[in-house]
Amino acid sequence: MENVRRTSNLTDQAFEQLRKAIVSGHLKPGELYTAGQLGEQIGVSRTPVREALLELSRLGLVEIEKNRGMRVVSTSIEGLIQGFEVRLMLEVPLARRATELQDHATLAAVKDTFGQFHEAAATNDAEATLRADRDFHRTLLLGSRNIKAVEILQEQRNLVLMGGVGTVPTSRTALECFEDHRDIYDAFIQGDVDGVGRAMARHITHTAQILIAQETQSRPEFAEVDAARRLDWLTH
């Protein structure tokens, strides 16, 4: 892991370095790490590390064992499924509402973020593409004018990014990820309320299927779950 810079908040920097270590696999799920050990690796004292670990624990990425240390939490199949259920419950109606309330400002913002999404995907930078993916969804859904619901979804998507669980580049290219959003974008631009709802539901279910199939390669128990069937009650 890289040492943190001392020009800004040490806790924030420790959080970011530990997040990157989790995403990269440098910190292994289930293995016990002490605050002192982690602090030595990134070049800070135990205090900012402990504060960063508290935030990572709040987000569900690590488990803290009192007076012992912390362990990175393994992604569970049930956690993934429930996350996609939350997305279907919120994103489909929010996308429909955003399309109903569409104005010039929202339209311009969505066009801009979709363009940025394409630029990120064209570089084949996985992390940049996943951030652009998140930003596109957020910008579109903010058009629903329900800030609270969008914040809930933002935290859910951040958990996926920070946990290192993504389909790019393992199961699809950055451009394939981008293209999987095109029908959402087209329906929104055309003001097609029903179409944007169908496109969003298709996209979320498709991503769930790809992600679970991907995780099955290293965790065979995931193969026991039919993602489409589990999510079916929310798509019909």
PDB file of N, CA, C and O in Angstrom, residues 77 80-81 84 165 167 171 205-217 219 221-228 230-231:
ATOM      1  N   ILE A  77     -23.731 -13.826  -1.114  1.00  0.00           N
ATOM      2  CA  ILE A  77     -24.722 -13.878  -2.185  1.00  0.00           C
ATOM      3  C   ILE A  77     -26.011 -13.188  -1.747  1.00  0.00           C
ATOM      4  O   ILE A  77     -26.649 -12.472  -2.522  1.00  0.00           O
ATOM      5  N   LEU A  80     -25.587  -9.443  -2.000  1.00  0.00           N
ATOM      6  CA  LEU A  80     -25.667  -8.982  -3.388  1.00  0.00           C
ATOM      7  C   LEU A  80     -27.116  -8.927  -3.862  1.00  0.00           C
ATOM      8  O   LEU A  80     -27.551  -7.935  -4.460  1.00  0.00           O
ATOM      9  N   ILE A  81     -27.850 -10.000  -3.622  1.00  0.00           N
ATOM     10  CA  ILE A  81     -29.248 -10.066  -4.072  1.00  0.00           C
ATOM     11  C   ILE A  81     -30.066  -8.949  -3.432  1.00  0.00           C
ATOM     12  O   ILE A  81     -30.840  -8.253  -4.107  1.00  0.00           O
ATOM     13  N   PHE A  84     -29.408  -5.630  -5.051  1.00  0.00           N
ATOM     14  CA  PHE A  84     -30.082  -5.464  -6.340  1.00  0.00           C
ATOM     15  C   PHE A  84     -31.593  -5.308  -6.166  1.00  0.00           C
ATOM     16  O   PHE A  84     -32.242  -4.607  -6.951  1.00  0.00           O
ATOM     17  N   VAL A 165     -16.306  -5.311  -6.020  1.00  0.00           N
ATOM     18  CA  VAL A 165     -17.163  -6.252  -6.734  1.00  0.00           C
ATOM     19  C   VAL A 165     -17.754  -5.542  -7.947  1.00  0.00           C
ATOM     20  O   VAL A 165     -18.699  -4.778  -7.840  1.00  0.00           O
ATOM     21  N   THR A 167     -18.281  -5.844 -12.561  1.00  0.00           N
ATOM     22  CA  THR A 167     -18.219  -6.725 -13.725  1.00  0.00           C
ATOM     23  C   THR A 167     -17.143  -6.314 -14.718  1.00  0.00           C
ATOM     24  O   THR A 167     -16.827  -7.062 -15.640  1.00  0.00           O
ATOM     25  N   SER A 171     -15.837  -9.556 -16.387  1.00  0.00           N
ATOM     26  CA  SER A 171     -16.885 -10.230 -17.168  1.00  0.00           C
ATOM     27  C   SER A 171     -17.343  -9.472 -18.403  1.00  0.00           C
ATOM     28  O   SER A 171     -18.043 -10.019 -19.246  1.00  0.00           O
ATOM     29  N   THR A 205     -31.234  -6.202 -13.585  1.00  0.00           N
ATOM     30  CA  THR A 205     -31.305  -7.660 -13.537  1.00  0.00           C
ATOM     31  C   THR A 205     -30.158  -8.292 -14.309  1.00  0.00           C
ATOM     32  O   THR A 205     -29.549  -9.268 -13.853  1.00  0.00           O
ATOM     33  N   HIS A 206     -29.842  -7.740 -15.471  1.00  0.00           N
ATOM     34  CA  HIS A 206     -28.739  -8.249 -16.283  1.00  0.00           C
ATOM     35  C   HIS A 206     -27.409  -8.141 -15.538  1.00  0.00           C
ATOM     36  O   HIS A 206     -26.607  -9.091 -15.531  1.00  0.00           O
ATOM     37  N   THR A 207     -27.180  -7.005 -14.892  1.00  0.00           N
ATOM     38  CA  THR A 207     -25.946  -6.814 -14.131  1.00  0.00           C
ATOM     39  C   THR A 207     -25.863  -7.810 -12.981  1.00  0.00           C
ATOM     40  O   THR A 207     -24.795  -8.368 -12.704  1.00  0.00           O
ATOM     41  N   ALA A 208     -26.983  -8.061 -12.308  1.00  0.00           N
ATOM     42  CA  ALA A 208     -27.016  -9.031 -11.215  1.00  0.00           C
ATOM     43  C   ALA A 208     -26.627 -10.421 -11.717  1.00  0.00           C
ATOM     44  O   ALA A 208     -25.834 -11.124 -11.083  1.00  0.00           O
ATOM     45  N   GLN A 209     -27.170 -10.809 -12.860  1.00  0.00           N
ATOM     46  CA  GLN A 209     -26.865 -12.132 -13.415  1.00  0.00           C
ATOM     47  C   GLN A 209     -25.383 -12.265 -13.761  1.00  0.00           C
ATOM     48  O   GLN A 209     -24.753 -13.288 -13.463  1.00  0.00           O
ATOM     49  N   ILE A 210     -24.822 -11.241 -14.389  1.00  0.00           N
ATOM     50  CA  ILE A 210     -23.407 -11.271 -14.769  1.00  0.00           C
ATOM     51  C   ILE A 210     -22.528 -11.341 -13.525  1.00  0.00           C
ATOM     52  O   ILE A 210     -21.577 -12.130 -13.451  1.00  0.00           O
ATOM     53  N   LEU A 211     -22.852 -10.517 -12.537  1.00  0.00           N
ATOM     54  CA  LEU A 211     -22.030 -10.432 -11.337  1.00  0.00           C
ATOM     55  C   LEU A 211     -22.046 -11.737 -10.555  1.00  0.00           C
ATOM     56  O   LEU A 211     -21.001 -12.210 -10.088  1.00  0.00           O
ATOM     57  N   ILE A 212     -23.215 -12.347 -10.427  1.00  0.00           N
ATOM     58  CA  ILE A 212     -23.310 -13.595  -9.670  1.00  0.00           C
ATOM     59  C   ILE A 212     -22.607 -14.727 -10.414  1.00  0.00           C
ATOM     60  O   ILE A 212     -21.906 -15.552  -9.821  1.00  0.00           O
ATOM     61  N   ALA A 213     -22.752 -14.767 -11.745  1.00  0.00           N
ATOM     62  CA  ALA A 213     -22.034 -15.774 -12.536  1.00  0.00           C
ATOM     63  C   ALA A 213     -20.525 -15.594 -12.382  1.00  0.00           C
ATOM     64  O   ALA A 213     -19.767 -16.568 -12.285  1.00  0.00           O
ATOM     65  N   GLN A 214     -20.081 -14.351 -12.340  1.00  0.00           N
ATOM     66  CA  GLN A 214     -18.657 -14.046 -12.175  1.00  0.00           C
ATOM     67  C   GLN A 214     -18.147 -14.540 -10.826  1.00  0.00           C
ATOM     68  O   GLN A 214     -17.096 -15.189 -10.742  1.00  0.00           O
ATOM     69  N   GLU A 215     -18.881 -14.217  -9.748  1.00  0.00           N
ATOM     70  CA  GLU A 215     -18.448 -14.600  -8.417  1.00  0.00           C
ATOM     71  C   GLU A 215     -18.488 -16.112  -8.216  1.00  0.00           C
ATOM     72  O   GLU A 215     -17.770 -16.657  -7.373  1.00  0.00           O
ATOM     73  N   THR A 216     -19.317 -16.807  -9.006  1.00  0.00           N
ATOM     74  CA  THR A 216     -19.422 -18.265  -8.918  1.00  0.00           C
ATOM     75  C   THR A 216     -18.089 -18.936  -9.236  1.00  0.00           C
ATOM     76  O   THR A 216     -17.799 -20.037  -8.740  1.00  0.00           O
ATOM     77  N   GLN A 217     -17.262 -18.281 -10.056  1.00  0.00           N
ATOM     78  CA  GLN A 217     -15.980 -18.866 -10.446  1.00  0.00           C
ATOM     79  C   GLN A 217     -15.081 -19.131  -9.239  1.00  0.00           C
ATOM     80  O   GLN A 217     -14.342 -20.119  -9.219  1.00  0.00           O
ATOM     81  N   ARG A 219     -16.462 -18.811  -5.947  1.00  0.00           N
ATOM     82  CA  ARG A 219     -17.308 -19.212  -4.826  1.00  0.00           C
ATOM     83  C   ARG A 219     -18.469 -20.038  -5.374  1.00  0.00           C
ATOM     84  O   ARG A 219     -19.542 -19.511  -5.693  1.00  0.00           O
ATOM     85  N   GLU A 221     -20.763 -21.796  -4.297  1.00  0.00           N
ATOM     86  CA  GLU A 221     -22.092 -21.743  -3.668  1.00  0.00           C
ATOM     87  C   GLU A 221     -22.994 -20.696  -4.324  1.00  0.00           C
ATOM     88  O   GLU A 221     -24.221 -20.786  -4.248  1.00  0.00           O
ATOM     89  N   PHE A 222     -22.393 -19.716  -5.007  1.00  0.00           N
ATOM     90  CA  PHE A 222     -23.180 -18.703  -5.696  1.00  0.00           C
ATOM     91  C   PHE A 222     -23.994 -19.311  -6.838  1.00  0.00           C
ATOM     92  O   PHE A 222     -25.002 -18.749  -7.254  1.00  0.00           O
ATOM     93  N   ALA A 223     -23.530 -20.452  -7.355  1.00  0.00           N
ATOM     94  CA  ALA A 223     -24.208 -21.090  -8.488  1.00  0.00           C
ATOM     95  C   ALA A 223     -25.598 -21.591  -8.110  1.00  0.00           C
ATOM     96  O   ALA A 223     -26.432 -21.862  -8.981  1.00  0.00           O
ATOM     97  N   GLU A 224     -25.855 -21.719  -6.816  1.00  0.00           N
ATOM     98  CA  GLU A 224     -27.146 -22.219  -6.350  1.00  0.00           C
ATOM     99  C   GLU A 224     -28.246 -21.170  -6.452  1.00  0.00           C
ATOM    100  O   GLU A 224     -29.429 -21.477  -6.273  1.00  0.00           O
ATOM    101  N   VAL A 225     -27.878 -19.928  -6.758  1.00  0.00           N
ATOM    102  CA  VAL A 225     -28.848 -18.829  -6.791  1.00  0.00           C
ATOM    103  C   VAL A 225     -29.152 -18.424  -8.229  1.00  0.00           C
ATOM    104  O   VAL A 225     -28.245 -18.169  -9.018  1.00  0.00           O
ATOM    105  N   ASP A 226     -30.435 -18.402  -8.565  1.00  0.00           N
ATOM    106  CA  ASP A 226     -30.903 -17.924  -9.867  1.00  0.00           C
ATOM    107  C   ASP A 226     -31.307 -16.459  -9.675  1.00  0.00           C
ATOM    108  O   ASP A 226     -32.382 -16.165  -9.155  1.00  0.00           O
ATOM    109  N   ALA A 227     -30.427 -15.547 -10.089  1.00  0.00           N
ATOM    110  CA  ALA A 227     -30.658 -14.126  -9.839  1.00  0.00           C
ATOM    111  C   ALA A 227     -31.949 -13.639 -10.473  1.00  0.00           C
ATOM    112  O   ALA A 227     -32.729 -12.910  -9.848  1.00  0.00           O
ATOM    113  N   ALA A 228     -32.195 -14.036 -11.726  1.00  0.00           N
ATOM    114  CA  ALA A 228     -33.401 -13.571 -12.422  1.00  0.00           C
ATOM    115  C   ALA A 228     -34.657 -14.019 -11.683  1.00  0.00           C
ATOM    116  O   ALA A 228     -35.623 -13.261 -11.542  1.00  0.00           O
ATOM    117  N   ARG A 230     -34.907 -14.780  -8.436  1.00  0.00           N
ATOM    118  CA  ARG A 230     -35.001 -14.088  -7.156  1.00  0.00           C
ATOM    119  C   ARG A 230     -35.521 -12.666  -7.322  1.00  0.00           C
ATOM    120  O   ARG A 230     -36.195 -12.131  -6.438  1.00  0.00           O
ATOM    121  N   LEU A 231     -35.199 -12.037  -8.457  1.00  0.00           N
ATOM    122  CA  LEU A 231     -35.596 -10.649  -8.676  1.00  0.00           C
ATOM    123  C   LEU A 231     -36.905 -10.512  -9.445  1.00  0.00           C
ATOM    124  O   LEU A 231     -37.407  -9.400  -9.607  1.00  0.00           O
TER     125      LEU A 231
END
